[in-house]
Short mmCIF file of C-alpha atoms and ligand atoms in Angstrom, two decimals:
data_model
loop_
_atom_site.label_atom_id
_atom_site.label_comp_id
_atom_site.label_asym_id
_atom_site.label_seq_id
_atom_site.Cartn_x
_atom_site.Cartn_y
_atom_site.Cartn_z
CA MET A 1 -0.19 0.27 0.02
CA LYS A 2 1.14 3.28 -0.70
CA SER A 3 1.13 6.52 1.41
CA ARG A 4 1.67 10.61 0.75
CA ALA A 5 3.89 11.38 3.63
CA ILE A 6 5.87 14.35 4.59
CA ARG A 7 9.50 13.90 5.65
CA ILE A 8 12.92 15.60 5.76
CA ASP A 9 16.15 14.35 4.57
CA ARG A 10 18.38 16.74 6.66
CA ASN A 11 17.70 18.86 9.71
CA GLY A 12 17.40 22.66 8.57
CA GLY A 13 13.76 25.22 7.88
CA PRO A 14 10.58 24.42 6.32
CA GLU A 15 11.80 23.90 2.91
CA GLU A 16 13.39 20.66 4.08
CA LEU A 17 9.56 19.44 4.42
CA LYS A 18 9.40 17.51 1.41
CA LEU A 19 6.13 15.30 0.57
CA VAL A 20 6.94 11.96 -0.67
CA GLU A 21 5.03 8.90 -1.54
CA VAL A 22 5.99 5.74 0.71
CA GLU A 23 5.35 1.94 1.16
CA VAL A 24 3.10 0.71 4.14
CA GLY A 25 3.28 -2.80 5.27
CA GLU A 26 1.17 -5.24 7.69
CA PRO A 27 1.48 -4.36 11.43
CA GLY A 28 3.59 -6.34 14.09
CA PRO A 29 3.29 -7.32 17.12
CA GLY A 30 2.33 -4.52 18.97
CA GLU A 31 1.54 -2.43 15.96
CA ILE A 32 -1.15 -1.28 14.34
CA ARG A 33 -1.92 0.26 10.41
CA ILE A 34 -4.53 3.39 10.87
CA ARG A 35 -6.09 5.44 8.10
CA HIS A 36 -6.16 9.12 9.47
CA HIS A 37 -8.77 11.60 8.90
CA ALA A 38 -6.63 14.66 10.12
CA VAL A 39 -3.14 15.16 11.39
CA GLY A 40 -2.17 17.61 14.23
CA LEU A 41 0.27 20.24 14.08
CA ASN A 42 2.65 20.74 17.35
CA PHE A 43 5.74 22.64 17.94
CA ILE A 44 7.85 20.12 18.75
CA ASP A 45 7.86 19.03 15.21
CA THR A 46 9.14 22.06 14.37
CA TYR A 47 12.63 20.72 17.25
CA GLN A 48 12.76 17.81 15.08
CA ARG A 49 12.37 19.29 11.95
CA SER A 50 15.56 21.84 13.13
CA GLY A 51 17.33 18.92 14.92
CA LEU A 52 17.26 20.80 18.23
CA TYR A 53 15.63 17.38 19.47
CA PRO A 54 18.10 14.88 16.99
CA PHE A 55 16.42 12.02 15.57
CA ALA A 56 17.74 9.89 12.31
CA MET A 57 17.14 10.45 8.61
CA PRO A 58 15.31 10.46 6.97
CA LEU A 59 12.64 11.37 9.05
CA GLN A 60 8.78 11.40 8.59
CA LEU A 61 7.32 14.14 10.71
CA GLY A 62 4.50 14.53 12.85
CA MET A 63 3.18 12.88 16.63
CA GLU A 64 -0.63 13.56 16.85
CA ALA A 65 -3.29 12.78 14.56
CA ALA A 66 -7.09 10.61 14.51
CA GLY A 67 -8.17 7.95 11.92
CA VAL A 68 -9.69 4.84 11.75
CA VAL A 69 -7.91 1.61 12.53
CA GLU A 70 -7.52 -0.71 9.39
CA ALA A 71 -5.33 -3.64 11.26
CA VAL A 72 -3.83 -4.78 14.21
CA GLY A 73 -0.78 -6.86 14.88
CA GLU A 74 -0.41 -9.74 17.28
CA GLY A 75 -0.95 -8.80 21.17
CA VAL A 76 -3.01 -5.56 20.56
CA THR A 77 -6.11 -6.21 22.62
CA HIS A 78 -7.56 -2.64 22.95
CA LEU A 79 -8.19 -1.91 19.28
CA LYS A 80 -9.76 -3.75 16.72
CA ALA A 81 -10.04 -3.18 12.66
CA GLY A 82 -12.67 -0.24 12.30
CA ASP A 83 -12.47 1.34 15.24
CA ARG A 84 -11.98 5.11 15.40
CA ALA A 85 -8.90 6.09 17.15
CA ALA A 86 -6.53 9.32 18.17
CA TYR A 87 -2.95 9.32 19.17
CA ALA A 88 0.31 11.32 20.71
CA SER A 89 2.55 9.06 20.11
CA GLN A 90 6.36 8.17 19.65
CA PRO A 91 7.91 8.21 17.35
CA PRO A 92 7.47 10.67 14.91
CA GLY A 93 5.67 9.90 11.47
CA ALA A 94 2.00 11.46 11.85
CA TYR A 95 2.42 13.54 8.48
CA CYS A 96 0.51 11.20 6.21
CA ASP A 97 -2.86 9.47 5.28
CA LEU A 98 -1.59 5.90 6.22
CA ARG A 99 0.97 4.70 8.45
CA VAL A 100 1.97 1.31 10.91
CA MET A 101 2.38 2.33 14.53
CA PRO A 102 2.88 1.32 18.08
CA ALA A 103 -0.35 0.42 19.71
CA ARG A 104 0.47 1.20 22.91
CA ASN A 105 -0.45 5.34 22.87
CA VAL A 106 -3.45 4.77 20.79
CA CYS A 107 -6.86 5.27 22.06
CA LYS A 108 -10.14 4.76 20.93
CA LEU A 109 -11.93 8.17 20.01
CA PRO A 110 -15.54 8.65 21.85
CA ASP A 111 -18.05 8.84 18.89
CA ALA A 112 -18.94 12.38 19.62
CA ILE A 113 -15.41 13.55 19.44
CA SER A 114 -15.08 14.71 15.89
CA PHE A 115 -11.48 13.12 13.91
CA GLU A 116 -10.64 16.85 13.70
CA THR A 117 -11.27 17.49 17.37
CA GLY A 118 -9.23 14.67 18.08
CA ALA A 119 -6.30 14.97 15.94
CA ALA A 120 -5.72 18.39 17.31
CA MET A 121 -6.26 18.00 20.97
CA MET A 122 -4.43 14.58 21.86
CA LEU A 123 -1.06 15.79 22.18
CA LYS A 124 -1.34 19.54 23.75
CA GLY A 125 -4.70 18.25 25.62
CA LEU A 126 -3.12 15.30 27.53
CA THR A 127 0.32 17.72 27.89
CA ALA A 128 -2.10 20.25 29.47
CA GLN A 129 -3.58 17.10 31.54
CA TYR A 130 -0.43 15.97 33.13
CA LEU A 131 0.77 19.77 33.70
CA LEU A 132 -2.11 20.69 36.10
CA LYS A 133 -3.24 17.29 37.35
CA LYS A 134 0.27 16.16 38.01
CA THR A 135 3.14 18.82 37.85
CA LEU A 136 2.66 20.59 41.12
CA PRO A 137 3.80 21.44 43.76
CA ALA A 138 4.60 19.71 47.00
CA GLU A 139 1.16 21.08 48.38
CA GLY A 140 -0.35 20.63 45.34
CA LEU A 141 -3.32 23.19 44.19
CA GLN A 142 -6.22 24.22 45.21
CA PRO A 143 -9.31 26.10 44.01
CA GLY A 144 -8.50 30.14 44.13
CA ASP A 145 -4.42 29.28 43.56
CA HIS A 146 -2.99 31.60 40.88
CA ILE A 147 -0.72 29.56 38.20
CA LEU A 148 1.32 31.74 35.48
CA PHE A 149 0.82 29.89 32.05
CA HIS A 150 3.22 31.56 28.90
CA ALA A 151 2.05 31.35 25.37
CA ALA A 152 -1.30 31.03 27.40
CA ALA A 153 -3.09 32.00 23.43
CA GLY A 154 -1.61 28.93 22.04
CA GLY A 155 -2.39 25.46 21.27
CA VAL A 156 -1.57 24.12 24.84
CA GLY A 157 -2.18 27.51 25.93
CA LEU A 158 -6.00 28.01 25.53
CA ILE A 159 -6.47 24.33 26.43
CA ALA A 160 -4.98 25.07 29.82
CA CYS A 161 -6.72 28.01 30.11
CA GLN A 162 -10.18 26.59 30.28
CA TRP A 163 -8.95 23.11 32.19
CA ALA A 164 -7.50 25.63 34.84
CA LYS A 165 -10.70 27.80 34.90
CA ALA A 166 -12.84 24.24 35.30
CA LEU A 167 -10.36 23.15 38.45
CA GLY A 168 -11.27 26.79 39.87
CA LEU A 169 -7.63 28.02 39.51
CA LYS A 170 -6.75 31.62 38.56
CA LEU A 171 -4.59 31.14 35.26
CA ILE A 172 -2.37 34.49 34.84
CA GLY A 173 -1.52 33.83 31.32
CA THR A 174 1.00 35.75 29.15
CA ALA A 175 0.88 36.15 24.97
CA GLY A 176 2.83 38.32 22.51
CA THR A 177 -0.08 40.48 21.30
CA ASP A 178 -3.14 42.30 23.24
CA ALA A 179 -5.37 40.41 20.81
CA LYS A 180 -3.66 36.97 22.04
CA CYS A 181 -4.45 38.32 25.12
CA GLN A 182 -8.21 38.68 24.60
CA LEU A 183 -8.49 35.17 23.51
CA ALA A 184 -6.98 33.36 26.47
CA LEU A 185 -9.26 36.09 28.28
CA ASP A 186 -12.21 34.39 26.44
CA HIS A 187 -10.81 30.85 27.32
CA GLY A 188 -11.31 31.18 31.02
CA ALA A 189 -7.71 33.02 31.87
CA ALA A 190 -8.05 35.36 35.01
CA HIS A 191 -5.73 37.61 33.84
CA CYS A 192 -3.22 37.90 30.79
CA ILE A 193 -0.06 39.94 30.36
CA ASN A 194 1.08 41.04 26.88
CA TYR A 195 4.96 40.19 27.61
CA THR A 196 5.83 41.91 24.49
CA LYS A 197 5.23 45.15 26.20
CA ASP A 198 4.65 44.71 29.97
CA ASN A 199 7.42 42.90 32.37
CA PHE A 200 5.50 39.91 33.40
CA ALA A 201 7.13 39.34 36.89
CA GLN A 202 6.29 42.73 37.83
CA ARG A 203 2.74 42.05 37.10
CA VAL A 204 2.30 38.36 38.25
CA LYS A 205 3.62 40.06 41.70
CA GLU A 206 0.94 43.14 41.66
CA ILE A 207 -1.74 40.64 40.58
CA THR A 208 -1.09 38.41 43.54
CA GLY A 209 -0.56 40.75 46.29
CA GLY A 210 3.01 40.56 46.16
CA LYS A 211 2.90 36.74 47.03
CA GLY A 212 3.61 35.08 43.64
CA VAL A 213 2.26 31.91 42.26
CA LYS A 214 2.72 28.40 43.39
CA VAL A 215 3.52 26.80 39.92
CA ALA A 216 4.89 28.80 36.74
CA TYR A 217 4.41 26.77 33.40
CA ASP A 218 6.78 27.76 31.22
CA SER A 219 7.34 26.73 27.53
CA VAL A 220 8.73 29.62 26.09
CA GLY A 221 11.73 28.72 27.81
CA LYS A 222 15.50 30.75 26.86
CA ASP A 223 13.65 34.46 26.80
CA THR A 224 11.22 33.41 30.26
CA TRP A 225 12.58 31.42 32.52
CA GLU A 226 14.52 33.61 34.56
CA GLY A 227 11.44 35.75 34.99
CA SER A 228 9.22 33.13 35.48
CA LEU A 229 11.38 32.05 38.90
CA ASP A 230 10.64 35.61 40.09
CA CYS A 231 7.01 35.29 39.98
CA LEU A 232 6.96 32.14 42.35
CA ARG A 233 6.22 32.31 46.41
CA PRO A 234 8.66 30.56 48.41
CA PHE A 235 8.94 26.65 47.48
CA GLY A 236 7.12 27.35 44.20
CA LEU A 237 7.62 25.21 41.17
CA LEU A 238 8.95 25.87 38.03
CA ALA A 239 7.68 23.54 35.21
CA VAL A 240 9.93 24.77 32.00
CA PHE A 241 8.27 22.11 29.60
CA GLY A 242 8.78 24.10 26.09
CA ASN A 243 11.71 25.79 24.08
CA GLY A 244 9.39 28.12 22.00
CA SER A 245 12.26 30.90 22.24
CA GLY A 246 15.14 28.63 22.26
CA PRO A 247 16.37 26.06 25.28
CA VAL A 248 17.13 27.15 28.32
CA PRO A 249 20.96 27.46 29.23
CA PRO A 250 22.61 25.65 32.20
CA VAL A 251 21.27 26.78 35.53
CA ASN A 252 22.76 27.81 38.54
CA MET A 253 21.26 26.28 40.96
CA GLY A 254 22.26 28.81 43.45
CA LEU A 255 19.88 30.85 41.89
CA LEU A 256 16.94 28.59 43.26
CA ALA A 257 18.04 29.48 47.02
CA SER A 258 18.22 32.71 46.86
CA LYS A 259 14.64 33.05 45.21
CA GLY A 260 13.16 31.33 47.61
CA SER A 261 13.88 27.44 47.87
CA LEU A 262 12.65 27.08 44.63
CA TYR A 263 11.88 24.11 42.54
CA MET A 264 12.88 23.34 39.07
CA THR A 265 11.46 20.50 36.30
CA ARG A 266 11.91 19.69 32.80
CA PRO A 267 8.74 17.19 32.40
CA THR A 268 7.67 15.26 29.35
CA LEU A 269 4.53 14.00 27.80
CA PHE A 270 6.34 10.91 27.13
CA THR A 271 7.59 9.84 30.26
CA HIS A 272 3.97 10.45 31.86
CA MET A 273 2.71 8.02 28.83
CA ALA A 274 5.00 5.45 29.23
CA THR A 275 2.56 2.62 29.84
CA ARG A 276 -0.76 1.94 27.78
CA GLU A 277 -3.03 2.45 31.57
CA SER A 278 -1.13 5.99 31.86
CA THR A 279 -2.02 6.82 28.60
CA GLN A 280 -5.53 5.52 28.61
CA ALA A 281 -6.16 7.11 31.93
CA MET A 282 -4.77 10.40 30.93
CA ALA A 283 -7.10 10.39 27.61
CA ASP A 284 -10.22 9.21 29.54
CA ASP A 285 -9.36 12.48 31.90
CA LEU A 286 -9.27 14.71 28.47
CA PHE A 287 -12.16 13.08 26.54
CA ALA A 288 -14.58 13.94 29.76
CA VAL A 289 -13.72 17.29 29.84
CA VAL A 290 -14.32 17.73 26.16
CA GLN A 291 -17.43 15.98 26.14
CA ASN A 292 -18.70 17.55 29.17
CA GLY A 293 -18.29 21.12 27.27
CA ALA A 294 -15.87 22.53 30.64
CA VAL A 295 -13.28 22.34 27.12
CA LYS A 296 -13.72 23.41 24.19
CA ILE A 297 -10.97 22.34 21.47
CA PRO A 298 -9.94 25.74 19.40
CA ILE A 299 -8.84 24.66 15.92
CA ASP A 300 -7.89 28.10 14.68
CA GLN A 301 -5.97 27.16 11.04
CA ARG A 302 -6.29 24.47 8.49
CA TYR A 303 -3.51 23.73 6.14
CA ALA A 304 -3.60 21.05 3.59
CA LEU A 305 -1.09 18.18 3.78
CA ALA A 306 1.08 19.76 0.66
CA ASP A 307 0.74 23.33 2.45
CA VAL A 308 2.94 22.02 5.73
CA GLN A 309 6.03 23.81 4.86
CA GLN A 310 3.73 27.32 5.19
CA ALA A 311 2.20 25.71 8.48
CA HIS A 312 5.82 25.19 10.26
CA ARG A 313 6.49 29.04 9.12
CA ASP A 314 3.25 30.64 10.55
CA LEU A 315 3.79 28.54 13.64
CA GLU A 316 7.28 29.88 14.20
CA ALA A 317 6.00 33.26 13.38
CA ARG A 318 3.79 33.09 16.21
CA LYS A 319 0.98 33.86 13.76
CA THR A 320 -1.33 31.00 14.98
CA THR A 321 -3.26 30.88 17.74
CA GLY A 322 -5.04 27.54 19.83
CA CYS A 323 -4.33 24.34 17.45
CA THR A 324 -3.72 23.85 13.99
CA ILE A 325 -4.59 20.72 12.01
CA LEU A 326 -3.35 19.24 8.35
CA THR A 327 -6.11 18.09 6.20
CA LEU A 328 -5.69 14.86 4.21
CA GLN A 329 -8.43 15.34 1.47
N1 NAP B 1 7.20 18.93 27.52
C1 NAP B 1 6.39 18.41 26.56
O1 NAP B 1 5.42 17.55 27.27
C2 NAP B 1 5.40 19.18 25.82
C3 NAP B 1 4.14 19.03 25.31
C4 NAP B 1 3.66 19.79 24.08
C5 NAP B 1 4.13 20.66 24.13
N2 NAP B 1 5.22 21.14 24.79
C6 NAP B 1 5.89 22.62 24.49
O2 NAP B 1 4.32 23.48 25.05
C7 NAP B 1 4.90 24.74 24.03
C8 NAP B 1 3.61 24.75 23.43
O3 NAP B 1 3.39 23.84 22.01
P1 NAP B 1 2.00 24.19 20.89
O4 NAP B 1 2.64 23.43 19.93
O5 NAP B 1 0.93 24.63 21.48
O6 NAP B 1 2.41 25.90 20.24
P2 NAP B 1 1.73 27.05 20.74
O7 NAP B 1 1.87 27.65 21.90
O8 NAP B 1 0.56 27.31 19.84
O9 NAP B 1 3.15 27.91 19.77
C9 NAP B 1 4.58 28.34 20.47
C10 NAP B 1 3.60 29.96 20.97
O10 NAP B 1 5.18 29.99 22.04
C11 NAP B 1 4.86 31.78 21.79
N3 NAP B 1 6.69 32.01 21.97
C12 NAP B 1 7.06 33.24 22.49
N4 NAP B 1 8.54 33.32 22.17
C13 NAP B 1 8.35 32.39 21.04
C14 NAP B 1 9.33 32.73 20.09
N5 NAP B 1 10.61 33.35 20.00
N6 NAP B 1 9.13 31.81 18.64
C15 NAP B 1 8.32 31.06 18.54
N7 NAP B 1 7.30 31.35 19.50
C16 NAP B 1 7.35 32.00 20.70
C17 NAP B 1 4.37 32.33 20.82
O11 NAP B 1 3.19 32.44 21.53
P3 NAP B 1 3.11 34.27 21.70
O12 NAP B 1 2.97 34.95 20.41
O13 NAP B 1 1.77 34.54 22.55
O14 NAP B 1 4.21 34.58 22.31
C18 NAP B 1 3.71 30.97 19.97
O15 NAP B 1 2.79 31.27 19.30
C19 NAP B 1 6.02 24.37 23.12
O16 NAP B 1 6.83 25.21 23.60
C20 NAP B 1 5.71 22.98 22.94
O17 NAP B 1 7.33 22.50 22.51
C21 NAP B 1 6.08 20.36 25.55
#
């Protein structure tokens, strides 16, 4: 069987993304073959393309999609041919019509959730899930607590705004324009700071009456991590989970002492999804908030698979908001 796919032969800019035809075989033990209906675009795809996260070449990109299972390999019991399914999964390879892949991180998609929503929400929604539910200060988070969430109008950001509100948390977002700040507020952020204009650490202190937040969720990295430390109350937690502006340089641990016995972590979704059981438990939590309407998945951009270069350009130029999908007609 043949499939269209997007592949790179070497690391570089969006121009390295090439539309090719690949051969797709039968699933082996623990694998499935899935025909995609929509594919999710994620910032991590740009790190894999540029080489910030190294992989062997050639590399078929993409970590998130939804579609219909066509065949299952030996030992796969949670899926069968004909099932609607969605996933956030390693290894990369989701930018295609059809693929064979490990079944472990693939979940049945509830009938009430469309393929497009499934493709947009798995990687970003499961990330919001483990951040807000499992990446916590020692005393946990209680309703009424303030948290800081950078890039609040992005894909992970707009899901986190809604989910935090549903948990009773007061999310202080940051975003690069006033229009993006308004979008974050419309999705449940209690406050949103335009960090290209205002000093966000100072504003966070004002908003919290000088106390600071218990957790700062920082996916922007290089440009923000030090300011994020200044937003924390004593014993607060900085969770750096991305490199939007570049990776955080080696850290002087003494800073954590002088700024109030702080904690710092660098989590990744795939540690949380190490087992089939943990993946399903997280997905069930996400499916529940999407189905009860607490979290709506904002698909703000759609690109044809063949236009993936433009999709990467727009994502890296901060032109997108919410989630982006690649369509396969
Ligand atoms: N560790 C994990 O488990 C995990 C999982 C998923 C995602 N992530 C990370 O979470 C972040 C959000 O992912 P996403 O796919 O939803 O992307 P996104 O938030 O939709 O896009 C990234 C946003 O980062 C902000 N940004 C700030 N400085 C930037 C710069 N110099 N260049 C480009 N963007 C900049 C931009 O928003 P403003 O214009 O508003 O600043 C931009 O829209 C990414 O850093 C991603 O790597 C981590």
